[in-house]
C-alpha positions as semicolon CSV with decimal commas, in nm:
position;residue;x (nm);y (nm);z (nm)
1;D;-0,961;0,180;-0,943
2;G;-1,150;-0,116;-0,820
3;T;-0,845;-0,328;-0,743
4;L;-0,823;-0,416;-0,369
5;V;-0,480;-0,459;-0,187
6;D;-0,245;-0,403;-0,474
7;P;0,085;-0,371;-0,312
8;E;0,207;-0,196;-0,641
9;A;-0,059;0,067;-0,626
10;P;-0,193;0,167;-0,264
11;E;-0,459;0,409;-0,258
12;T;-0,293;0,655;-0,009
13;L;0,066;0,708;0,075
14;I;0,098;0,840;0,428
15;Y;0,375;1,099;0,506
16;S;0,481;1,247;0,821
17;Q;0,609;1,608;0,858
18;T;0,966;1,635;1,006
19;A;1,095;1,906;1,250
20;R;1,289;2,048;0,933
21;D;0,961;2,092;0,760
22;T;1,008;1,821;0,508
23;F;0,788;1,504;0,446
24;V;0,878;1,137;0,489
25;L;0,696;0,849;0,362
26;I;0,610;0,648;0,675
27;G;0,318;0,400;0,531
28;V;0,026;0,310;0,283
29;M;-0,324;0,281;0,306
30;F;-0,562;0,067;0,114
31;T;-0,933;0,113;0,102
32;A;-1,211;-0,131;0,005
33;E;-1,428;0,155;-0,150
34;K;-1,735;0,139;0,088
35;K;-1,757;-0,242;0,032
36;D;-1,677;-0,514;0,270
37;P;-1,297;-0,573;0,299
38;P;-1,160;-0,861;0,147
39;A;-1,040;-1,163;0,344
40;V;-0,714;-1,156;0,167
41;Y;-0,390;-1,126;0,390
42;E;-0,577;-1,203;0,701
43;P;-0,529;-1,179;1,002
44;Y;-0,260;-0,918;0,942
45;L;-0,453;-0,634;0,789
46;R;-0,680;-0,470;1,045
47;W;-0,950;-0,323;0,832
48;H;-1,152;-0,053;0,996
49;L;-1,388;0,251;0,916
50;H;-1,448;0,590;1,087
51;E;-1,802;0,702;1,182
52;G;-1,891;1,029;1,309
53;C;-2,089;1,364;1,241
54;R;-2,014;1,614;0,984
55;E;-2,190;1,961;0,923
56;G;-2,053;2,074;0,591
57;R;-1,695;2,037;0,597
58;Q;-1,667;2,044;0,964
59;K;-1,638;1,738;1,176
60;L;-1,841;1,727;1,516
61;K;-1,854;1,522;1,810
62;E;-2,146;1,290;1,868
63;T;-2,379;1,383;2,151
64;K;-2,362;1,149;2,474
65;D;-2,653;0,949;2,316
66;G;-2,454;0,879;2,007
67;S;-2,673;1,109;1,797
68;C;-2,538;1,396;1,576
69;P;-2,608;1,747;1,715
70;G;-2,802;2,012;1,536
71;D;-2,798;1,981;1,165
72;A;-2,489;1,760;1,141
73;K;-2,524;1,436;0,950
74;P;-2,394;1,094;1,041
75;T;-2,098;0,993;0,815
76;R;-1,933;0,666;0,759
77;S;-1,603;0,616;0,572
78;G;-1,532;0,307;0,364
79;Y;-1,308;0,037;0,516
80;M;-0,926;0,095;0,535
81;T;-0,618;-0,074;0,633
82;H;-0,259;0,064;0,666
83;V;0,081;-0,063;0,662
84;W;0,359;0,123;0,828
85;F;0,724;0,110;0,724
86;V;0,903;-0,036;1,014
87;S;1,199;-0,281;1,062
88;T;1,150;-0,633;0,948
89;D;1,218;-0,758;1,302
90;D;0,916;-0,530;1,417
91;L;0,646;-0,638;1,211
92;V;0,392;-0,679;1,471
93;H;0,372;-0,259;1,443
94;A;0,350;-0,283;1,048
95;F;-0,022;-0,338;1,050
96;A;-0,128;-0,137;1,342
97;M;-0,439;0,072;1,314
98;N;-0,274;0,384;1,431
99;P;0,082;0,514;1,353
100;P;0,333;0,308;1,573
101;R;0,549;0,639;1,610
102;Q;0,836;0,503;1,798
103;A;0,874;0,208;1,573
104;I;0,844;0,415;1,245
105;M;1,098;0,666;1,399
106;A;1,336;0,379;1,503
107;Y;1,329;0,250;1,128
108;Q;1,372;0,577;0,988
109;K;1,687;0,637;1,196
110;S;1,823;0,281;1,063
111;L;1,797;0,411;0,703
112;T;2,057;0,713;0,757
Protein backbone atom coordinates (compact mmCIF):
# COMPACT_ATOMS: atom_id res chain seq x y z
CA ASP A 1 0.00 0.00 0.00
CA GLY A 2 3.06 2.26 0.03
CA THR A 3 2.56 3.23 3.68
CA LEU A 4 5.32 2.33 6.12
CA VAL A 5 4.62 1.41 9.74
CA ASP A 6 0.94 2.29 9.91
CA PRO A 7 -0.27 0.84 13.26
CA GLU A 8 -3.83 0.82 11.91
CA ALA A 9 -2.88 -1.24 8.83
CA PRO A 10 -0.01 -3.70 9.36
CA GLU A 11 0.93 -5.72 6.29
CA THR A 12 0.66 -9.06 8.09
CA LEU A 13 -1.24 -10.43 11.07
CA ILE A 14 0.69 -13.19 12.88
CA TYR A 15 -1.27 -16.08 14.37
CA SER A 16 -0.29 -19.08 16.47
CA GLN A 17 -2.13 -22.39 16.26
CA THR A 18 -3.28 -23.68 19.64
CA ALA A 19 -3.51 -27.26 20.90
CA ARG A 20 -7.28 -27.03 20.34
CA ASP A 21 -6.62 -26.36 16.63
CA THR A 22 -7.75 -22.74 16.84
CA PHE A 23 -5.73 -19.66 15.99
CA VAL A 24 -4.75 -16.77 18.27
CA LEU A 25 -3.46 -13.39 17.08
CA ILE A 26 0.00 -12.95 18.64
CA GLY A 27 1.54 -10.08 16.69
CA VAL A 28 1.82 -8.03 13.51
CA MET A 29 4.49 -7.50 10.87
CA PHE A 30 5.36 -4.36 8.95
CA THR A 31 7.34 -4.45 5.71
CA ALA A 32 9.43 -1.85 3.91
CA GLU A 33 8.59 -3.27 0.45
CA LYS A 34 12.20 -3.92 -0.59
CA LYS A 35 13.30 -0.38 0.31
CA ASP A 36 15.61 0.63 3.11
CA PRO A 37 13.58 0.63 6.31
CA PRO A 38 12.48 3.97 7.72
CA ALA A 39 14.13 5.39 10.83
CA VAL A 40 10.73 5.89 12.42
CA TYR A 41 10.32 4.33 15.90
CA GLU A 42 14.04 3.57 16.24
CA PRO A 43 15.61 2.02 18.24
CA TYR A 44 12.59 -0.13 19.10
CA LEU A 45 11.76 -1.65 15.73
CA ARG A 46 14.29 -4.27 14.68
CA TRP A 47 14.30 -4.29 10.90
CA HIS A 48 15.72 -7.39 9.24
CA LEU A 49 15.52 -9.37 6.04
CA HIS A 50 15.84 -12.99 5.02
CA GLU A 51 18.33 -14.28 2.49
CA GLY A 52 18.62 -17.81 1.19
CA CYS A 53 18.35 -20.11 -1.82
CA ARG A 54 15.27 -21.21 -3.69
CA GLU A 55 14.64 -23.64 -6.51
CA GLY A 56 11.11 -23.06 -7.72
CA ARG A 57 9.05 -22.92 -4.51
CA GLN A 58 11.48 -25.05 -2.50
CA LYS A 59 13.86 -23.42 -0.03
CA LEU A 60 17.36 -24.90 -0.01
CA LYS A 61 20.29 -24.45 2.33
CA GLU A 62 23.37 -22.63 1.12
CA THR A 63 26.56 -24.61 0.61
CA LYS A 64 29.49 -24.20 3.03
CA ASP A 65 30.97 -21.45 0.85
CA GLY A 66 27.68 -19.49 0.98
CA SER A 67 26.61 -20.15 -2.61
CA CYS A 68 23.35 -21.75 -3.69
CA PRO A 69 23.44 -25.45 -4.65
CA GLY A 70 22.67 -26.67 -8.17
CA ASP A 71 20.13 -24.58 -10.07
CA ALA A 72 18.90 -22.79 -6.94
CA LYS A 73 18.77 -19.00 -7.10
CA PRO A 74 19.71 -16.61 -4.29
CA THR A 75 16.70 -14.81 -2.81
CA ARG A 76 16.29 -11.82 -0.56
CA SER A 77 13.13 -10.62 1.12
CA GLY A 78 12.25 -7.03 1.76
CA TYR A 79 12.91 -5.56 5.19
CA MET A 80 10.43 -6.47 7.90
CA THR A 81 9.85 -5.88 11.59
CA HIS A 82 7.51 -7.53 14.10
CA VAL A 83 5.50 -6.29 17.06
CA TRP A 84 4.50 -9.12 19.41
CA PHE A 85 1.52 -8.87 21.73
CA VAL A 86 2.95 -9.14 25.24
CA SER A 87 2.16 -7.57 28.61
CA THR A 88 2.81 -3.82 28.84
CA ASP A 89 5.31 -4.49 31.64
CA ASP A 90 7.29 -6.82 29.32
CA LEU A 91 7.84 -4.55 26.33
CA VAL A 92 11.45 -5.65 25.99
CA HIS A 93 9.99 -8.69 24.20
CA ALA A 94 7.47 -6.79 22.07
CA PHE A 95 10.01 -5.92 19.39
CA ALA A 96 12.00 -9.18 19.25
CA MET A 97 12.94 -10.57 15.84
CA ASN A 98 11.73 -14.05 16.79
CA PRO A 99 8.51 -14.78 18.67
CA PRO A 100 9.11 -14.56 22.44
CA ARG A 101 6.90 -17.58 23.08
CA GLN A 102 6.91 -17.47 26.89
CA ALA A 103 6.06 -13.76 27.00
CA ILE A 104 3.30 -14.24 24.41
CA MET A 105 1.83 -17.22 26.32
CA ALA A 106 1.93 -15.31 29.61
CA TYR A 107 0.06 -12.42 28.04
CA GLN A 108 -2.52 -14.74 26.45
CA LYS A 109 -3.17 -16.37 29.85
CA SER A 110 -3.67 -12.92 31.41
CA LEU A 111 -6.52 -12.25 28.97
CA THR A 112 -8.66 -15.15 30.18
